[in-house]
Short mmCIF file of C-alpha atoms in Angstrom, two decimals:
data_model
loop_
_atom_site.label_atom_id
_atom_site.label_comp_id
_atom_site.label_asym_id
_atom_site.label_seq_id
_atom_site.Cartn_x
_atom_site.Cartn_y
_atom_site.Cartn_z
CA MET A 1 1.29 10.20 34.85
CA LYS A 2 -2.00 7.78 34.64
CA ALA A 3 -2.34 5.48 31.97
CA GLY A 4 -5.21 4.74 29.96
CA LEU A 5 -7.07 6.84 26.99
CA TYR A 6 -5.97 10.47 26.73
CA ALA A 7 -8.64 12.24 24.20
CA TYR A 8 -7.70 15.21 22.47
CA PRO A 9 -10.36 17.81 21.60
CA LEU A 10 -10.57 20.30 18.60
CA THR A 11 -9.78 24.15 18.95
CA PRO A 12 -13.34 25.37 17.83
CA PHE A 13 -13.37 28.49 16.13
CA ALA A 14 -15.76 31.62 15.54
CA GLY A 15 -14.82 34.14 12.90
CA SER A 16 -11.10 35.16 14.15
CA GLY A 17 -11.83 33.96 17.84
CA ILE A 18 -12.09 30.89 19.90
CA ASP A 19 -15.71 29.27 19.97
CA TYR A 20 -15.69 28.77 23.52
CA GLN A 21 -18.97 27.37 24.01
CA ALA A 22 -18.46 24.72 21.28
CA LEU A 23 -15.12 23.99 23.27
CA ASP A 24 -16.93 23.48 26.60
CA GLY A 25 -19.29 21.08 24.89
CA LEU A 26 -16.35 19.06 23.50
CA VAL A 27 -14.92 18.81 26.63
CA ALA A 28 -18.26 17.78 28.50
CA ARG A 29 -18.81 15.10 26.06
CA LEU A 30 -15.05 13.80 27.10
CA SER A 31 -15.50 14.20 30.86
CA GLU A 32 -19.20 12.47 30.72
CA ALA A 33 -17.55 9.42 28.83
CA GLY A 34 -15.13 8.56 31.41
CA VAL A 35 -11.51 9.14 29.49
CA ASP A 36 -8.39 8.96 31.60
CA GLY A 37 -7.20 12.27 30.72
CA ILE A 38 -7.76 15.08 27.96
CA GLY A 39 -5.19 16.25 25.98
CA ALA A 40 -5.71 19.96 25.29
CA LEU A 41 -3.74 22.06 22.41
CA GLY A 42 -1.93 19.19 21.14
CA SER A 43 -1.48 19.02 17.16
CA THR A 44 -5.75 18.06 17.06
CA GLY A 45 -5.95 21.50 18.86
CA CYS A 46 -3.87 23.28 16.35
CA ALA A 47 -1.90 24.91 19.13
CA PRO A 48 0.86 26.26 17.11
CA TYR A 49 -1.61 28.51 15.26
CA LEU A 50 -2.63 30.32 18.32
CA GLU A 51 -1.23 33.23 20.32
CA VAL A 52 -0.01 32.54 23.76
CA GLY A 53 -2.72 34.25 25.11
CA GLN A 54 -5.37 32.29 23.56
CA ARG A 55 -3.62 29.13 24.42
CA LEU A 56 -3.56 30.11 28.25
CA ALA A 57 -7.32 30.97 27.90
CA ILE A 58 -8.19 27.69 26.03
CA SER A 59 -6.01 25.66 28.62
CA GLU A 60 -8.13 27.70 31.82
CA ARG A 61 -11.23 26.47 29.96
CA VAL A 62 -10.58 23.26 29.48
CA ILE A 63 -9.27 22.69 33.03
CA ALA A 64 -12.63 24.05 34.24
CA GLN A 65 -14.77 22.03 32.34
CA ALA A 66 -12.94 18.55 32.64
CA GLY A 67 -14.06 18.42 36.12
CA GLN A 68 -12.20 15.21 37.73
CA VAL A 69 -10.69 14.20 34.48
CA PRO A 70 -6.95 15.14 34.71
CA VAL A 71 -5.75 17.69 31.40
CA MET A 72 -2.54 17.32 30.18
CA VAL A 73 -1.55 20.80 27.98
CA GLY A 74 0.54 20.96 25.02
CA ILE A 75 3.07 23.76 25.50
CA SER A 76 5.19 23.28 22.10
CA ALA A 77 6.19 26.79 21.00
CA LEU A 78 9.32 27.46 19.01
CA ALA A 79 10.99 29.69 21.42
CA THR A 80 12.05 28.55 24.96
CA ARG A 81 10.62 31.61 26.50
CA ASP A 82 7.43 30.73 25.37
CA VAL A 83 7.71 27.16 26.27
CA LEU A 84 8.26 28.36 29.83
CA ARG A 85 5.73 31.20 29.91
CA LEU A 86 3.02 28.72 28.99
CA ALA A 87 4.09 25.97 31.56
CA GLU A 88 4.21 28.77 33.88
CA GLY A 89 0.61 29.58 33.12
CA VAL A 90 -1.00 26.10 33.22
CA GLN A 91 0.47 25.11 36.12
CA ARG A 92 -1.23 27.74 37.73
CA GLN A 93 -4.60 26.98 36.33
CA GLY A 94 -4.43 23.30 37.58
CA ALA A 95 -3.24 21.68 34.70
CA ALA A 96 -2.04 18.10 35.43
CA SER A 97 0.99 17.34 33.25
CA LEU A 98 2.08 19.02 30.13
CA LEU A 99 3.16 17.48 26.47
CA LEU A 100 5.75 19.16 24.57
CA ALA A 101 7.35 18.40 21.16
CA PRO A 102 10.39 20.11 20.32
CA VAL A 103 9.04 22.51 17.47
CA SER A 104 11.18 24.24 15.26
CA TYR A 105 12.32 26.95 12.50
CA GLN A 106 15.71 26.01 12.43
CA PRO A 107 16.77 22.63 12.61
CA LEU A 108 17.45 21.64 16.14
CA ASN A 109 20.14 18.99 17.36
CA GLU A 110 20.28 16.51 20.04
CA ASP A 111 22.01 19.11 22.88
CA GLU A 112 19.50 21.75 22.06
CA VAL A 113 16.53 19.29 22.30
CA PHE A 114 18.04 18.01 25.75
CA GLY A 115 18.49 21.53 26.57
CA LEU A 116 14.72 22.42 25.94
CA TYR A 117 13.24 19.76 28.14
CA GLN A 118 16.08 20.70 30.88
CA SER A 119 15.02 24.12 30.76
CA LEU A 120 11.48 22.99 31.33
CA ASN A 121 12.36 20.70 34.21
CA ALA A 122 14.13 22.89 36.23
CA ALA A 123 10.92 25.55 35.51
CA CYS A 124 8.18 23.04 36.67
CA ASP A 125 6.83 20.90 38.70
CA LEU A 126 4.40 19.16 36.93
CA PRO A 127 5.12 15.67 34.95
CA LEU A 128 6.36 15.94 31.75
CA CYS A 129 5.51 14.01 28.22
CA VAL A 130 7.64 14.03 25.83
CA TYR A 131 6.01 14.33 22.43
CA GLU A 132 7.81 12.82 19.22
CA ASN A 133 6.20 13.88 16.21
CA PRO A 134 8.73 13.44 13.65
CA ARG A 135 6.65 14.58 10.79
CA THR A 136 5.87 17.81 12.10
CA THR A 137 9.17 18.45 13.82
CA GLN A 138 11.56 16.95 11.46
CA PHE A 139 13.54 15.38 14.63
CA THR A 140 13.80 12.37 15.09
CA PHE A 141 14.63 10.92 18.87
CA SER A 142 17.63 8.68 19.02
CA ASP A 143 17.31 5.84 22.39
CA ALA A 144 20.38 7.64 23.78
CA LEU A 145 18.46 10.79 23.72
CA ARG A 146 15.16 8.97 25.35
CA GLN A 147 17.48 7.61 28.04
CA ALA A 148 19.26 11.04 29.02
CA LEU A 149 15.44 12.53 29.06
CA ALA A 150 14.21 9.89 31.17
CA GLN A 151 16.61 10.47 33.54
CA LEU A 152 15.10 14.35 34.48
CA PRO A 153 13.15 14.39 37.44
CA GLN A 154 10.04 15.75 35.66
CA VAL A 155 9.77 13.19 32.45
CA ALA A 156 7.14 10.95 33.22
CA ALA A 157 6.06 9.89 30.01
CA PHE A 158 6.98 9.54 26.21
CA LYS A 159 4.02 9.87 23.44
CA LEU A 160 5.31 8.17 20.11
CA PRO A 161 3.99 7.68 16.43
CA GLY A 162 2.93 4.24 15.42
CA LEU A 163 4.55 2.45 18.35
CA THR A 164 5.04 -0.85 17.67
CA PRO A 165 5.60 -4.03 20.13
CA ALA A 166 9.24 -4.05 18.83
CA ASP A 167 9.84 -0.85 20.07
CA ASN A 168 7.84 -1.09 23.29
CA ARG A 169 9.98 -4.32 23.95
CA ARG A 170 13.20 -2.41 23.09
CA LEU A 171 11.95 1.30 25.28
CA ARG A 172 10.87 -1.13 28.18
CA ALA A 173 14.14 -2.36 28.69
CA LEU A 174 16.12 0.79 28.20
CA LEU A 175 13.98 3.10 29.98
CA PRO A 176 12.84 3.08 33.69
CA PRO A 177 9.99 1.20 34.82
CA HIS A 178 8.25 4.40 35.82
CA ILE A 179 8.04 5.88 32.49
CA ASN A 180 4.74 5.54 31.06
CA LEU A 181 5.08 4.58 27.24
CA GLY A 182 1.88 5.80 24.98
CA VAL A 183 0.79 4.88 21.45
CA ALA A 184 -0.33 7.86 18.75
CA GLY A 185 -1.39 7.55 15.40
CA ASP A 186 -4.88 5.99 15.45
CA GLY A 187 -4.44 3.43 13.20
CA ALA A 188 -1.30 1.82 14.97
CA ALA A 189 -3.40 1.64 18.58
CA ALA A 190 -4.69 -1.55 18.69
CA VAL A 191 -1.54 -3.48 17.93
CA ALA A 192 0.29 -1.36 20.31
CA LEU A 193 -2.23 -1.68 23.08
CA GLY A 194 -2.43 -5.28 23.00
CA SER A 195 1.50 -5.78 23.37
CA GLY A 196 1.51 -4.00 26.51
CA VAL A 197 1.69 -0.32 25.63
CA ALA A 198 0.10 1.77 28.67
CA SER A 199 -1.48 4.57 27.21
CA TRP A 200 -3.23 5.16 23.88
CA HIS A 201 -3.31 9.40 22.98
CA SER A 202 -6.27 9.50 20.24
CA VAL A 203 -7.50 12.13 17.84
CA ALA A 204 -10.56 10.01 17.41
CA ALA A 205 -11.26 9.89 21.00
CA GLY A 206 -11.71 13.32 21.15
CA LEU A 207 -14.71 13.22 19.37
CA PHE A 208 -16.01 9.53 19.57
CA PRO A 209 -14.80 8.55 23.46
CA GLU A 210 -16.92 6.15 23.35
CA ALA A 211 -16.16 4.23 20.64
CA CYS A 212 -12.63 4.45 21.17
CA ARG A 213 -12.80 3.55 25.16
CA ALA A 214 -14.06 0.25 24.00
CA LEU A 215 -11.50 -0.21 21.69
CA TYR A 216 -8.91 0.38 24.20
CA LEU A 217 -10.32 -2.23 26.34
CA ALA A 218 -10.90 -4.63 23.73
CA ALA A 219 -7.12 -4.03 22.76
CA LYS A 220 -5.83 -4.21 26.49
CA ALA A 221 -7.54 -7.69 26.71
CA GLN A 222 -5.89 -8.77 23.11
CA GLN A 223 -9.09 -8.74 21.74
CA GLN A 224 -7.46 -6.95 18.57
CA HIS A 225 -9.89 -6.57 16.06
CA ASP A 226 -10.18 -2.83 14.95
CA THR A 227 -13.35 -2.09 14.63
CA LEU A 228 -12.67 1.52 13.63
CA ALA A 229 -10.08 1.03 10.81
CA PRO A 230 -11.97 2.48 8.16
CA LEU A 231 -11.50 6.18 10.12
CA TRP A 232 -8.02 5.29 10.36
CA ALA A 233 -8.35 4.96 6.21
CA LEU A 234 -9.56 8.15 5.95
CA PHE A 235 -7.23 9.68 8.34
CA THR A 236 -4.57 8.31 6.08
CA ARG A 237 -5.83 9.78 2.85
CA PHE A 238 -6.89 13.34 4.30
CA GLY A 239 -5.14 13.50 7.64
CA SER A 240 -6.63 13.22 10.90
CA LEU A 241 -7.08 16.77 11.91
CA LYS A 242 -9.16 17.49 8.52
CA VAL A 243 -11.17 14.28 8.66
CA MET A 244 -12.06 15.21 12.90
CA ALA A 245 -13.01 18.58 11.71
CA ALA A 246 -15.51 17.47 9.17
CA SER A 247 -16.72 15.03 11.69
CA ALA A 248 -17.29 17.62 14.31
CA ALA A 249 -18.81 19.88 11.65
CA LEU A 250 -21.33 16.56 10.48
CA LEU A 251 -22.12 16.20 14.20
CA GLY A 252 -23.37 19.63 14.87
CA LEU A 253 -20.77 20.23 17.58
CA VAL A 254 -18.54 23.35 15.76
CA GLY A 255 -19.12 25.40 13.13
CA HIS A 256 -15.34 25.22 11.90
CA SER A 257 -12.45 24.37 13.56
CA LEU A 258 -9.45 24.64 11.31
CA PRO A 259 -7.43 28.02 11.30
CA GLN A 260 -6.12 29.95 8.48
CA PRO A 261 -4.46 28.84 6.16
CA LEU A 262 -6.16 25.64 6.65
CA GLN A 263 -9.17 24.87 4.47
CA PRO A 264 -11.78 22.50 5.09
CA LEU A 265 -12.34 19.02 3.02
CA GLY A 266 -14.17 19.29 -0.13
CA PRO A 267 -17.97 18.21 -0.74
CA GLU A 268 -16.67 14.50 -1.98
CA ALA A 269 -14.17 14.13 0.60
CA THR A 270 -16.76 15.30 3.34
CA ARG A 271 -19.55 12.75 1.62
CA GLU A 272 -16.99 9.81 2.19
CA VAL A 273 -16.31 11.09 6.24
CA LYS A 274 -20.32 11.39 6.29
CA GLU A 275 -20.79 7.69 4.71
CA VAL A 276 -17.99 5.86 7.10
CA LEU A 277 -19.48 7.65 10.34
CA LEU A 278 -22.77 6.32 9.25
CA ALA A 279 -21.46 2.79 8.64
CA LEU A 280 -19.53 2.70 12.22
CA ARG A 281 -22.73 3.90 13.75
CA LEU A 282 -20.61 7.23 14.90
CA LEU A 283 -23.03 9.95 13.59
CA GLY A 284 -26.46 9.70 14.91
CA ILE A 285 -28.86 10.57 12.20
#
């Protein structure tokens, strides 16, 4: 997998369906900004709230709109059969890579998680990014499991929340050199990138690719002043998905982008988001 800035767009909704016109606009912004990759149907894309058919329709649209920008598609699902169905579908559509977190209803053990990735490895030819999201999945990867997964031929990358410089040094010593380590959790990105982490999987880049691209380049050059820290503070308080949904509405890019039963931020929180975007010159009004 290519190293760099991966931008994760929202999935815009229209009534009970998908607003494909708004989705096209979001993806076009990312393609024009020159991000290194687009992450479709991750947590920010609300993938778990969507039917398999909807997810395949969205991935097809994103891949078509992305042009030359490689698209990594999230295929996380409760049942392995749905993971494999999604993988088969998006591979036919032209996805560049796959993103998979071990989501579950019944808690999974390490053998079950390894078996999930092993089944996917045997069924597809695309590079696979292992997505660690313990807050959502309630599963924590051990270093031994990471090493075992890294031996699967299709596993090419790990997306890790809050990847610290110490984590990066330890994992680089444990994992093969071809494995792309990427940081998730935008507030941790500047320090992680400055320590040599290859990729940034960014929620904010799904709406603000130019600002995140500038931060990515500055951090890689070890100029680590985090100009977007006030936005990360909002993520911590209100959750990145709801802040991005409010931001997209303030920018006039979407009507709404939260599936039920999720509800948008209230008026006071939305006002705070607007003030931060204005202060950071991310809101063009």
